[in-house]
XYZ file of C-alpha atoms in Angstrom:
596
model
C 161.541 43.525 -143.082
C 162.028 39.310 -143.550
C 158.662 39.596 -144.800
C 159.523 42.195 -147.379
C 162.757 40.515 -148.542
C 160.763 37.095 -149.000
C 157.818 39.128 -150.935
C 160.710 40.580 -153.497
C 162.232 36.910 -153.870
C 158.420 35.585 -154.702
C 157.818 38.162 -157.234
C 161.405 37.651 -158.795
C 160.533 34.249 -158.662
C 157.264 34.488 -160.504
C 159.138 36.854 -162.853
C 161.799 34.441 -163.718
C 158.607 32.199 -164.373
C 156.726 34.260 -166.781
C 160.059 34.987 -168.882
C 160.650 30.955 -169.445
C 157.523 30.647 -170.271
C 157.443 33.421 -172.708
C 160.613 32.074 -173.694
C 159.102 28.785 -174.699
C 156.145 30.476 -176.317
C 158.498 32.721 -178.703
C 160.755 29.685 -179.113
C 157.831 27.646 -180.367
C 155.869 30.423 -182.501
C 159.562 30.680 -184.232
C 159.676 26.906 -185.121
C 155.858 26.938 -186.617
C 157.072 29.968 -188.529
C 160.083 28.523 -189.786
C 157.957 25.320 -191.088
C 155.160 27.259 -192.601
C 158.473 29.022 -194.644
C 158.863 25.624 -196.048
C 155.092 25.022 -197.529
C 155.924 26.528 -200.890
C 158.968 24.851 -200.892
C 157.367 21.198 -200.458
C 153.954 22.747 -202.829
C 156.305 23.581 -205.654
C 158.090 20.274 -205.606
C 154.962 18.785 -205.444
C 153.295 20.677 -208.493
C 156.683 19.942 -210.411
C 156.325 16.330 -209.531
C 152.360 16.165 -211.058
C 153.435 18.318 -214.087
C 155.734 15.695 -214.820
C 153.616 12.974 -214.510
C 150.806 14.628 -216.322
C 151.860 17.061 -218.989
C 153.647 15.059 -222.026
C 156.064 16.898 -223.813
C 155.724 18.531 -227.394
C 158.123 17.451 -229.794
C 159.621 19.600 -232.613
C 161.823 18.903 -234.865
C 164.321 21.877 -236.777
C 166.167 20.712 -240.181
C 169.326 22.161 -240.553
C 171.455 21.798 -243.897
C 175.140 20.245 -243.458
C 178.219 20.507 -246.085
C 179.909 17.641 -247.059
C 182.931 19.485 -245.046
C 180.889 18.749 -241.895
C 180.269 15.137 -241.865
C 182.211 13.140 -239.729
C 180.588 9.913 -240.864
C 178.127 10.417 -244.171
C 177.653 6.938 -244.405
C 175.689 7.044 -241.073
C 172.792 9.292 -242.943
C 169.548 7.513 -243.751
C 166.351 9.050 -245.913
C 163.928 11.318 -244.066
C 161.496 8.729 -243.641
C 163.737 6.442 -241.610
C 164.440 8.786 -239.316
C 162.557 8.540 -237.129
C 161.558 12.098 -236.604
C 158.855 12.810 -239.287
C 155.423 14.092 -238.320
C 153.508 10.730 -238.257
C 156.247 9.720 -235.677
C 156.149 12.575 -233.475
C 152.671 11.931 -232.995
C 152.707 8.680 -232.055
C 155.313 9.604 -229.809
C 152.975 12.235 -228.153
C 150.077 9.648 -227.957
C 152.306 6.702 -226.423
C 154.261 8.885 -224.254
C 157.383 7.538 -225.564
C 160.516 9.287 -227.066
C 162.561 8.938 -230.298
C 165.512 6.442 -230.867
C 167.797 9.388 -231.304
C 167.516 12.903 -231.039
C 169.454 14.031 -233.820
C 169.389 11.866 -237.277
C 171.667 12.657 -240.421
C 169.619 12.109 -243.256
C 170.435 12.166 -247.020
C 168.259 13.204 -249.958
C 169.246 12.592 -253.752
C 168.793 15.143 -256.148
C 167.457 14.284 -259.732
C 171.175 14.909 -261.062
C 172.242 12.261 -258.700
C 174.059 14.700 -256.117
C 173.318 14.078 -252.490
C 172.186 16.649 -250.103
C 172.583 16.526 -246.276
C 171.118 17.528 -243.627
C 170.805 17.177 -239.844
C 167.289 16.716 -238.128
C 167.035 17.495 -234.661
C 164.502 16.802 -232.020
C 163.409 19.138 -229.422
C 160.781 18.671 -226.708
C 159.030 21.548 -224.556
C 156.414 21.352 -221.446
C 154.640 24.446 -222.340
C 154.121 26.952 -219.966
C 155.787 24.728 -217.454
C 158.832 24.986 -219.679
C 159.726 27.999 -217.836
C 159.083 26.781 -214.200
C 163.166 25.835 -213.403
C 163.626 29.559 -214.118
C 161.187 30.856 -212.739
C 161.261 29.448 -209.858
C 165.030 30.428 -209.383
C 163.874 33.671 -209.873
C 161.442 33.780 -207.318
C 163.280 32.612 -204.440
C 165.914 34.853 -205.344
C 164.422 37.517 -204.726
C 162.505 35.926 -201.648
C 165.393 34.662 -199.637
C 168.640 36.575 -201.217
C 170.625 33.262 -201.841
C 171.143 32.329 -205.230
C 172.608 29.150 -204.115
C 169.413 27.651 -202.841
C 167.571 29.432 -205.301
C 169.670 27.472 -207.709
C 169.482 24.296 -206.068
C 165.531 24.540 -205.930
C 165.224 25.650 -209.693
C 167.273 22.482 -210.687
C 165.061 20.244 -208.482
C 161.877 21.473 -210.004
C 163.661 20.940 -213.557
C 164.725 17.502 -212.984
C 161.114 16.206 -211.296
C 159.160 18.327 -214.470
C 161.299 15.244 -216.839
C 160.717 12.963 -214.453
C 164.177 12.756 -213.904
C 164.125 11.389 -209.414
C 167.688 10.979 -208.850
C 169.378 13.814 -208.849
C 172.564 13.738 -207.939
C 173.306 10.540 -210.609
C 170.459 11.852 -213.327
C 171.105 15.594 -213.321
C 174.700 17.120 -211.072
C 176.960 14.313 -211.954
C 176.070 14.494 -215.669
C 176.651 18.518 -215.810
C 180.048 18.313 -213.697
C 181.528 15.820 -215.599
C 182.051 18.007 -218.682
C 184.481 19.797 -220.087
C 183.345 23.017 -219.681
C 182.013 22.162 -216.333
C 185.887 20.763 -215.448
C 187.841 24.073 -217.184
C 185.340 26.752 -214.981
C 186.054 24.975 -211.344
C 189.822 24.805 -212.683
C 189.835 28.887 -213.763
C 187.727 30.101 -211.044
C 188.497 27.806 -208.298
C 192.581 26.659 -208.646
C 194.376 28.815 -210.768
C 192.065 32.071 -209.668
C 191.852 31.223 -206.107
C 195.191 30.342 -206.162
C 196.421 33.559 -207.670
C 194.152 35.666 -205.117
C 195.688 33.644 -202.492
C 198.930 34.151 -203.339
C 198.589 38.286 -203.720
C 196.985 38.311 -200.098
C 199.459 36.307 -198.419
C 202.575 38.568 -200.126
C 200.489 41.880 -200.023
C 201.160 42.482 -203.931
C 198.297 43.928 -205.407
C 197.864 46.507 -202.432
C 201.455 47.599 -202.412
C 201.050 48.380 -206.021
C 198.067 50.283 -205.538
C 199.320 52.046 -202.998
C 202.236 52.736 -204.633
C 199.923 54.501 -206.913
C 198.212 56.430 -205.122
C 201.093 57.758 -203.202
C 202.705 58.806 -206.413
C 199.897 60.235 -208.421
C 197.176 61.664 -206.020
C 197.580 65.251 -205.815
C 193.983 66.328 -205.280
C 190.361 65.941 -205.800
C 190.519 64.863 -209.684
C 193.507 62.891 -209.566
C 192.450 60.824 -206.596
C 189.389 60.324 -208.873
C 191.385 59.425 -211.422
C 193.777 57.338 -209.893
C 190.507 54.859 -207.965
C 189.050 54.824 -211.544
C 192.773 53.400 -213.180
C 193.055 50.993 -210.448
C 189.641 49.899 -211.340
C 190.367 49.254 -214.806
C 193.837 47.568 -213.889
C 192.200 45.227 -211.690
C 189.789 43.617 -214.656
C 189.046 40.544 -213.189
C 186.540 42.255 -211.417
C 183.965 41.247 -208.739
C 185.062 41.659 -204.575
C 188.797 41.615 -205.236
C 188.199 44.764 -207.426
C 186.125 46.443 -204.909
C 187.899 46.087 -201.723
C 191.479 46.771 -202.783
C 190.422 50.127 -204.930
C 188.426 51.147 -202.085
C 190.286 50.291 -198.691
C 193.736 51.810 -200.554
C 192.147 55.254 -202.224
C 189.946 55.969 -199.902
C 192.396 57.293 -196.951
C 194.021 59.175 -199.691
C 190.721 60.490 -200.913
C 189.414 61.610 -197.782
C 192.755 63.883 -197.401
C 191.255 65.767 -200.594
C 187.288 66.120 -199.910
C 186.143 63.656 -202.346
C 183.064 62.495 -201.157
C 182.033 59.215 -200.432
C 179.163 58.789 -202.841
C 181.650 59.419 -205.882
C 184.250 56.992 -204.582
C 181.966 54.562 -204.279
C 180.281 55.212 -207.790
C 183.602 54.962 -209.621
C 184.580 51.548 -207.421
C 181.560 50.000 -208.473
C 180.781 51.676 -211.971
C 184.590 49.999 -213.183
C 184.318 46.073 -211.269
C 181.971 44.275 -213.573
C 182.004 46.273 -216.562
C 184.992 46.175 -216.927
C 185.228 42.344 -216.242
C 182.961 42.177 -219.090
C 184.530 44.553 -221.218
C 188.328 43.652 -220.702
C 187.107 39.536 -220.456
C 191.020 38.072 -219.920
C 189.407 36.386 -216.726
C 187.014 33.538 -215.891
C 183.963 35.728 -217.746
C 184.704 34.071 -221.217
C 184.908 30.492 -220.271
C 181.424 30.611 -217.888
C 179.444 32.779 -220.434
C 180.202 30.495 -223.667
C 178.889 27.793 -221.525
C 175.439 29.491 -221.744
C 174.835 30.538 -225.065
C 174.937 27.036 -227.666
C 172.313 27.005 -230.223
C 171.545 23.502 -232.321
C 172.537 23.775 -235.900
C 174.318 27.136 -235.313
C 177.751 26.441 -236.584
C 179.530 29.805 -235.395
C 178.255 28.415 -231.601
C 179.311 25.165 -232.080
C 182.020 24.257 -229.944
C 183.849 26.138 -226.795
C 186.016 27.687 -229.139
C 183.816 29.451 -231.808
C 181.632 30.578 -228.505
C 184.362 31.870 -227.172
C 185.263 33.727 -230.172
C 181.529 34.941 -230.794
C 182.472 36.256 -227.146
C 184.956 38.281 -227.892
C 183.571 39.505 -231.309
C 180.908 41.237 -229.469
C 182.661 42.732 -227.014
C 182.783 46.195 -228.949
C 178.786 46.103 -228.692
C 178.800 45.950 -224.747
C 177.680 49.810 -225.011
C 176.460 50.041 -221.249
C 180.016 48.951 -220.622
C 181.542 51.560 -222.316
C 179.312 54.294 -221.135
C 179.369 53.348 -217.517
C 183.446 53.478 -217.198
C 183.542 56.820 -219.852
C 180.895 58.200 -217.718
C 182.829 57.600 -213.893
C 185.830 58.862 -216.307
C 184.706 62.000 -216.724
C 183.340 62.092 -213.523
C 186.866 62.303 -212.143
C 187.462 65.140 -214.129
C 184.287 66.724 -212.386
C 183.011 66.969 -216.487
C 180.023 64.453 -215.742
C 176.814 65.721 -218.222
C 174.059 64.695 -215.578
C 174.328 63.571 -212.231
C 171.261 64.130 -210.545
C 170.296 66.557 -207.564
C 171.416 63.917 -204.762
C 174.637 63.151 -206.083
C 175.673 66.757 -206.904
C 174.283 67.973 -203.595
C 177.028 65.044 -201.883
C 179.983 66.315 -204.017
C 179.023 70.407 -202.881
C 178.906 68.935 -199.329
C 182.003 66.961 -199.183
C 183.983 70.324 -201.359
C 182.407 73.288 -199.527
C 182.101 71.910 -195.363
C 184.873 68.846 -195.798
C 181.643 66.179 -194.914
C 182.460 63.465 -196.708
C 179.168 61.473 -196.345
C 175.202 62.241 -195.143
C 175.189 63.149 -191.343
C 173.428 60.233 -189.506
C 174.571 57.999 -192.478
C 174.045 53.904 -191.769
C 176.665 51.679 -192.594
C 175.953 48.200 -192.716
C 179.549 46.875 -191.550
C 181.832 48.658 -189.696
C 184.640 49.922 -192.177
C 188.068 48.489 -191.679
C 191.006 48.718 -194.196
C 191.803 45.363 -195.627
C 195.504 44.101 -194.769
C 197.234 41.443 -195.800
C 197.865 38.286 -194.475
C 201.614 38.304 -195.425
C 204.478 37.171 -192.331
C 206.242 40.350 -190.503
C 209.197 39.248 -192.457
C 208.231 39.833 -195.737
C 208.511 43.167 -197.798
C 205.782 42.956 -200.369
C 206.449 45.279 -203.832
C 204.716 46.590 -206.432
C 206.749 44.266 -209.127
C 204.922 41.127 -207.398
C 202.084 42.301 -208.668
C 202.650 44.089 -211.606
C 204.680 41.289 -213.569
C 201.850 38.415 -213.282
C 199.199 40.532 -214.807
C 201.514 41.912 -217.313
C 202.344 37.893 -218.264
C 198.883 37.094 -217.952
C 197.788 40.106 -220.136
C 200.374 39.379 -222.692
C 199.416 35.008 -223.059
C 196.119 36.031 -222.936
C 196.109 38.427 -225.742
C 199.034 37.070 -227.727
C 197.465 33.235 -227.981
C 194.299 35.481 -229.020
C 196.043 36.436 -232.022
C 197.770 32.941 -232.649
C 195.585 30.712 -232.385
C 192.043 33.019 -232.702
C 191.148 32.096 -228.913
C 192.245 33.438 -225.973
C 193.755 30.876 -223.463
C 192.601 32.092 -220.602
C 193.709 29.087 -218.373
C 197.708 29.598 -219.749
C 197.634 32.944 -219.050
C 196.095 32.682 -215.110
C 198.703 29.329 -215.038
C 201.216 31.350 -215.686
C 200.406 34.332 -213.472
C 200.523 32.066 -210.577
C 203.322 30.264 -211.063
C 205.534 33.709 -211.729
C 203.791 34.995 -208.622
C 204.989 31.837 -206.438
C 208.602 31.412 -207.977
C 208.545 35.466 -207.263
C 207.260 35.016 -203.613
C 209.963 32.205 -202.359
C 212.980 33.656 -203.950
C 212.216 36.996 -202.288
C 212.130 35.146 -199.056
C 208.398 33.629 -198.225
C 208.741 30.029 -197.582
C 207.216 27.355 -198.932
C 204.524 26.314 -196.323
C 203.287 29.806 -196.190
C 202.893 30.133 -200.224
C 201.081 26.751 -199.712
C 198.830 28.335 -196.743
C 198.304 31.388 -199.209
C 197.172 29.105 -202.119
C 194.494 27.175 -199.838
C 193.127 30.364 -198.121
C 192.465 31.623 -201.686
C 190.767 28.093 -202.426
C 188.829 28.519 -199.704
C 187.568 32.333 -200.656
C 186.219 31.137 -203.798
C 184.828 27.842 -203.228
C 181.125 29.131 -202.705
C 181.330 30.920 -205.755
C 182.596 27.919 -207.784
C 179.984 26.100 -206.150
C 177.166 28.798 -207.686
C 178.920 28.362 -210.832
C 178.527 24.935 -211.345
C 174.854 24.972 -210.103
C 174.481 28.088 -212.911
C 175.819 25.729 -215.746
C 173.530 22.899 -214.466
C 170.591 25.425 -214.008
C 170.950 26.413 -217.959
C 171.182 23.029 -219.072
C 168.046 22.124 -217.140
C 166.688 24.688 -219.244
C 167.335 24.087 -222.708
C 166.561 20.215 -221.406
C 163.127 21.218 -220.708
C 162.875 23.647 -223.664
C 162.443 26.896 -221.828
C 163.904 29.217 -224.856
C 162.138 26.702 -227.391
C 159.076 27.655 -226.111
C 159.431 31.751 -225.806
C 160.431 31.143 -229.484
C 157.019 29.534 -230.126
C 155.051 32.491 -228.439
C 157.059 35.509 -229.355
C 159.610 34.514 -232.133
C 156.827 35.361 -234.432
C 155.126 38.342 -232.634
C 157.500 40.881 -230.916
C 159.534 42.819 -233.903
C 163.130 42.557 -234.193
C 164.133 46.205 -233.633
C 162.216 45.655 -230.216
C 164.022 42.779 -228.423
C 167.436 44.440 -227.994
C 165.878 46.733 -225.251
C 163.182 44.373 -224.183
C 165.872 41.624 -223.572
C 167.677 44.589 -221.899
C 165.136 45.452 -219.498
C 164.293 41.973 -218.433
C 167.452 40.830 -217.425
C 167.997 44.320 -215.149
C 165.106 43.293 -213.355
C 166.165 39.955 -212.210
C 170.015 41.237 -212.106
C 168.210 43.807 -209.518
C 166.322 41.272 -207.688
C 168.780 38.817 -207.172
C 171.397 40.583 -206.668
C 173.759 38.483 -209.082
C 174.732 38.612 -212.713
C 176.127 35.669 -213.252
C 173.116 34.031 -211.696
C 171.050 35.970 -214.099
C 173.331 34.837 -216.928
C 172.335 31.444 -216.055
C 168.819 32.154 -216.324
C 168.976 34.791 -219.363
C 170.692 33.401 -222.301
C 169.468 29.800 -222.781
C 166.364 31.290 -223.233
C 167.315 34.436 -224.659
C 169.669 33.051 -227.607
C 167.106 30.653 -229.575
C 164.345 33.630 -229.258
C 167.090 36.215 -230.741
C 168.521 32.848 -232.992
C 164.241 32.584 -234.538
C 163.692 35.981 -235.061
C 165.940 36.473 -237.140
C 164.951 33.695 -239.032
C 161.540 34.437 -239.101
C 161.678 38.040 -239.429
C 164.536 37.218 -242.283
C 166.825 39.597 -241.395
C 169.897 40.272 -243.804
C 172.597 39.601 -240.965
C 171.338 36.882 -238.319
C 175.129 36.908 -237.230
C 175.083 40.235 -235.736
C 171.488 40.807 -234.898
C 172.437 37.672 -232.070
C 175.780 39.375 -231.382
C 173.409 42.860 -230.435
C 170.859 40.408 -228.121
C 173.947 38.609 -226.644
C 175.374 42.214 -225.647
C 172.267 43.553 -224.190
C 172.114 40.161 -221.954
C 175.403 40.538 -221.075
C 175.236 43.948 -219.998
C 171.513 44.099 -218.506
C 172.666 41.874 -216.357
C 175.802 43.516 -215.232
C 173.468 47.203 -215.011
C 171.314 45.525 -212.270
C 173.521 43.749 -210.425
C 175.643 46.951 -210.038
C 172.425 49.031 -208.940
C 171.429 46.351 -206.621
C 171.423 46.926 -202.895
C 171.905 43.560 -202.218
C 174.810 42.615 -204.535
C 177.941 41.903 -203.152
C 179.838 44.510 -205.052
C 177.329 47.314 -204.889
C 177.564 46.356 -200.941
C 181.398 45.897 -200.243
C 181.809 49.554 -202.614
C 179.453 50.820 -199.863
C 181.434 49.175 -196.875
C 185.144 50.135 -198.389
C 184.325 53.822 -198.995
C 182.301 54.502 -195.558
C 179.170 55.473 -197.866
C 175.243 54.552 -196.502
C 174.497 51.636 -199.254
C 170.962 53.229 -199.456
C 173.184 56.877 -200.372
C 175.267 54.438 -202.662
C 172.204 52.955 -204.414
C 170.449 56.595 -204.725
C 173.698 58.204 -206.152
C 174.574 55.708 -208.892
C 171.244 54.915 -210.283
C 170.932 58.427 -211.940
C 173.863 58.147 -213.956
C 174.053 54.457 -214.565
C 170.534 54.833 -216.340
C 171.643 58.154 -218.394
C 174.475 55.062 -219.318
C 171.979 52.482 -220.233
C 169.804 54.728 -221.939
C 172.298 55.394 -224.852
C 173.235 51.987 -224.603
C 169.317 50.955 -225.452
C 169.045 53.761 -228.264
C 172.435 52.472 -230.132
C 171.751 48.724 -229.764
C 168.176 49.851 -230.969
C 169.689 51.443 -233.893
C 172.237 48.990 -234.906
C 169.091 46.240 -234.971
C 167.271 48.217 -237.668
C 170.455 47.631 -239.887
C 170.254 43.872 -239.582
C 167.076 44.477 -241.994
């Protein structure tokens, strides 16, 4: 029997053995796989590196025409053949590898009648094909490792060593952050945003208004439709905030009235971004003008007149429309086409009470959101209500004032009314504080993505990404066509990377000067609005795939909040958010032949 007992404590012994050293083996097969991971990573910085020292740039140079009105200083113009910029000089600065004095030259030119024309010359450079590489290699690791963060980071990094630009944090981030409209985003998203979150969350505002709401108004299937598709547009600054309080408040209320989880979760996500883009008194305005300048175009000129170019083509943002008329009418169980899957979850959920697919995955446990308010404190409605109402009312009224929206007043003033409000109803002054930083602290990631976004567009105009799709298509693709084409490629990385504004980043510095040469080329009678038609199918591609995306962060938390499989979620939407951006496609496509 000894003999036994030691023969068990040999083999558990050689047991024990065999695990550590499988352990080690696994361990070690891990690290090898983790480093071969980071081969393209190291091969791409590499080929970046040669195509910088190998591949000069190609220089060209677009004339624009300036009014007297313009010029700050006319007496700094000089004749076309000092400038520096003529042919004979862009070759020699091809063949020398060297670059011009100045990019951009005023020059003068005296008419027989003695009047003096202006205009400004300015100097462009492109890579080629490699033009494109920042982009596309943001892109592609996207879409390979789901963080647009490093993706960012990496695109930059391959931008910066294609100019030959080594130092990166001195040469390329600290230029780009030390801007203006670099400074005004981190203070809109990050303090006065954050802040504002932070401050709702700690007093429990915006969910005691909603469900005030929903206590008040839901009365059965339609109106608790109704009710998560209102809260959706009353929450307009879109994005996670939207998402999690529609769905952790309506959906308890919901459930009580056999409205199944697939339509709760379409109408959550079908009214965050689109309406963010649609209703832009938020931080959309101020990070998408950042985006979209174009040399010599003087209605893009400065932050303002983007801004305003914004907000002029907001009534073109047709998927926009569609999608929230479409989860409108949904809630009035009136939707045109639905699909087989999504009809087949609403018969369910009426007919047998099951509210989502049996044997349904979710990827989180679902847990109602609460706030983070003291036991003290009686959170109402009014908290919530009278900050947007202020910020609604600065936003809109310095619209009409001053013909630009100040965004920043209006969020200023929303937080300050919703901190005076907190500590004279009782919440002291350290907590309000606390509430402040944790809502720093939720969006400091995203701030972070935003900056990298503005760098990552500058990087590409730098490099001449859109100047050379203008060379290759501005002359080939016709004008009616790049509405929907310009549509279609931005859902496909929106749907990839799971990120709009990300997209954004990538989309319109090379989307605007194709759109901006078209025109030109093509002559069309309105240039103006034929770029206000390609600027609204960017803006809303984008926001199409990143709400059909299975691995966005809306499309995902819409999932989690309403208890619906994201795979269920994903299925359900897509059918009606196409029908959506198919008439969106067919009017933009229609409107485009009228620029003609």
């Amino acid at each position: 029997m000894t003999e036994f007992i030691k023969g068990l404590g040999h083999h558990s012994a050689e047991n024990d053995i065999d695990e550590s050293v499988l352990q080690k083996k696994t361990n070690s097969s891990m690290k090898w796989e983790r480093v071969l991971r980071l081969v393209p990573v190291v091969l791409l910085l590499m080929v970046s590196a040669i195509v910088g020292m190998l591949i000069q740039p190609t220089w060209i140079v677009h004339q624009f025409t300036v009014t007297p009105e313009m010029l700050e200083s006319p007496e700094s113009a000089v004749s076309y053949q000092d400038s520096g910029l003529t042919p004979a000089d862009l070759e020699r600065y091809q063949q020398d590898a060297s670059l011009p004095v100045q990019n951009e030259v005023l020059i003068l030119e005296k008419n027989e009648d003695g009047s003096i024309n202006y205009s400004q010359l300015i100097a462009s450079k492109h890579f080629g094909f490699w033009s494109l590489l920042p982009a596309m290699v943001a892109i592609a690791l996207c879409w390979y490792c789901r963080e647009p963060l490093a993706a960012l980071l990496m695109g930059i990094a391959c931008g910066a060593l294609v100019m030959q630009q080594y130092d990166l944090t001195e040469n390329i981030l600290l230029p780009s952050m030390a801007t203006n409209q670099t400074a005004g985003i981190i203070l809109l998203y990050l303090w006065l945003l954050g802040g504002l979150m932070g401050i709702w969350t700690r007093t429990g505002a915006a969910v005691a208004f909603a469900e005030t709401v929903t206590r008040h108004f839901v009365r059965g299937p339609r109106s608790a439709k109704f009710v998560a598709w209102a809260l959706g547009i009353v929450f307009f600054q879109g994005g996670t905030i939207s998402t999690v309080i529609v769905g952790t408040t309506v959906k308890p209320i919901s459930d009580q009235h056999r409205v199944s989880h697939e339509e709760l979760s379409y109408i959550i996500d079908s009214t965050a971004s689109p309406i963010a883009c649609l209703v832009p008194f938020n931080a959309w305005p101020a990070y998408v003008q950042s985006l979209i300048f174009i040399p010599g175009v003087t209605y893009l000129m400065t932050e303002s007149d983007r801004i305003n170019f914004y907000f002029a083509a907001l009534p073109l943002s047709f998927y926009a429309m569609a999608a929230i008329l479409g989860t409108l009418l949904l809630s009035f169980d009136v939707a045109p086409f639905l699909g087989k899957r999504f009809r087949k979850a609403i018969d369910r959920a009426r007919t047998t009470g099951q509210l989502s697919r049996i044997n349904r995955q979710l990827t989180f446990e679902s847990k109602t959101v609460s706030s983070q308010m003291q036991n003290h404190y009686q959170s109402h409605a009014a908290e919530f209500v009278v900050p947007i109402l202020s910020l609604i009312a600065v936003a809109m009224g310095s619209f009409f004032w001053t013909g630009t929206p100040q965004v920043r007043w209006a969020f200023g003033l929303a937080l300050l009314i919703s901190a005076i409000t907190a500590y004279i109803r009782g919440m002291t002054l350290q907590d309000i504080v606390k509430g402040i930083g944790e809502g720093l602290q939720g969006v400091v990631m995203f701030s972070l993505i935003l900056v990298l976004a503005v760098t990552m567009g500058n990087i590409t105009q730098t490099a001449g990404g859109g100047l050379y799709l203008v060379e290759c298509l501005g002359g080939s693709i016709p004008y009616w066509l790049l509405p929907g084409t310009l549509f279609a490629i931005t859902i496909m990385i929106a749907f990839s990377t799971g990120t709009s504004w990300g997209t954004y980043a990538i989309a319109f510095p090379l989307t605007m000067p194709l759109a901006m040469a078209i025109a030109s080329t093509q002559q069309l009678a309105d240039e103006k609005l034929y770029l206000m038609i390609n600027f609204a199918c960017v803006l809303n591609g984008s926001v199409f795939g990143d709400q059909c995306s299975p691995i966005s962060d809306t499309t995902i938390i819409s999932a989690l909040t309403t208890g619906t499989d994201l795979m269920d979620h994903v299925l359900t939407q897509i059918v009606p958010a196409s029908l959506a951006a198919g008439v969106a496609v067919l009017g933009w496509t229609l409107l485009a032949l009228t620029c003609n």
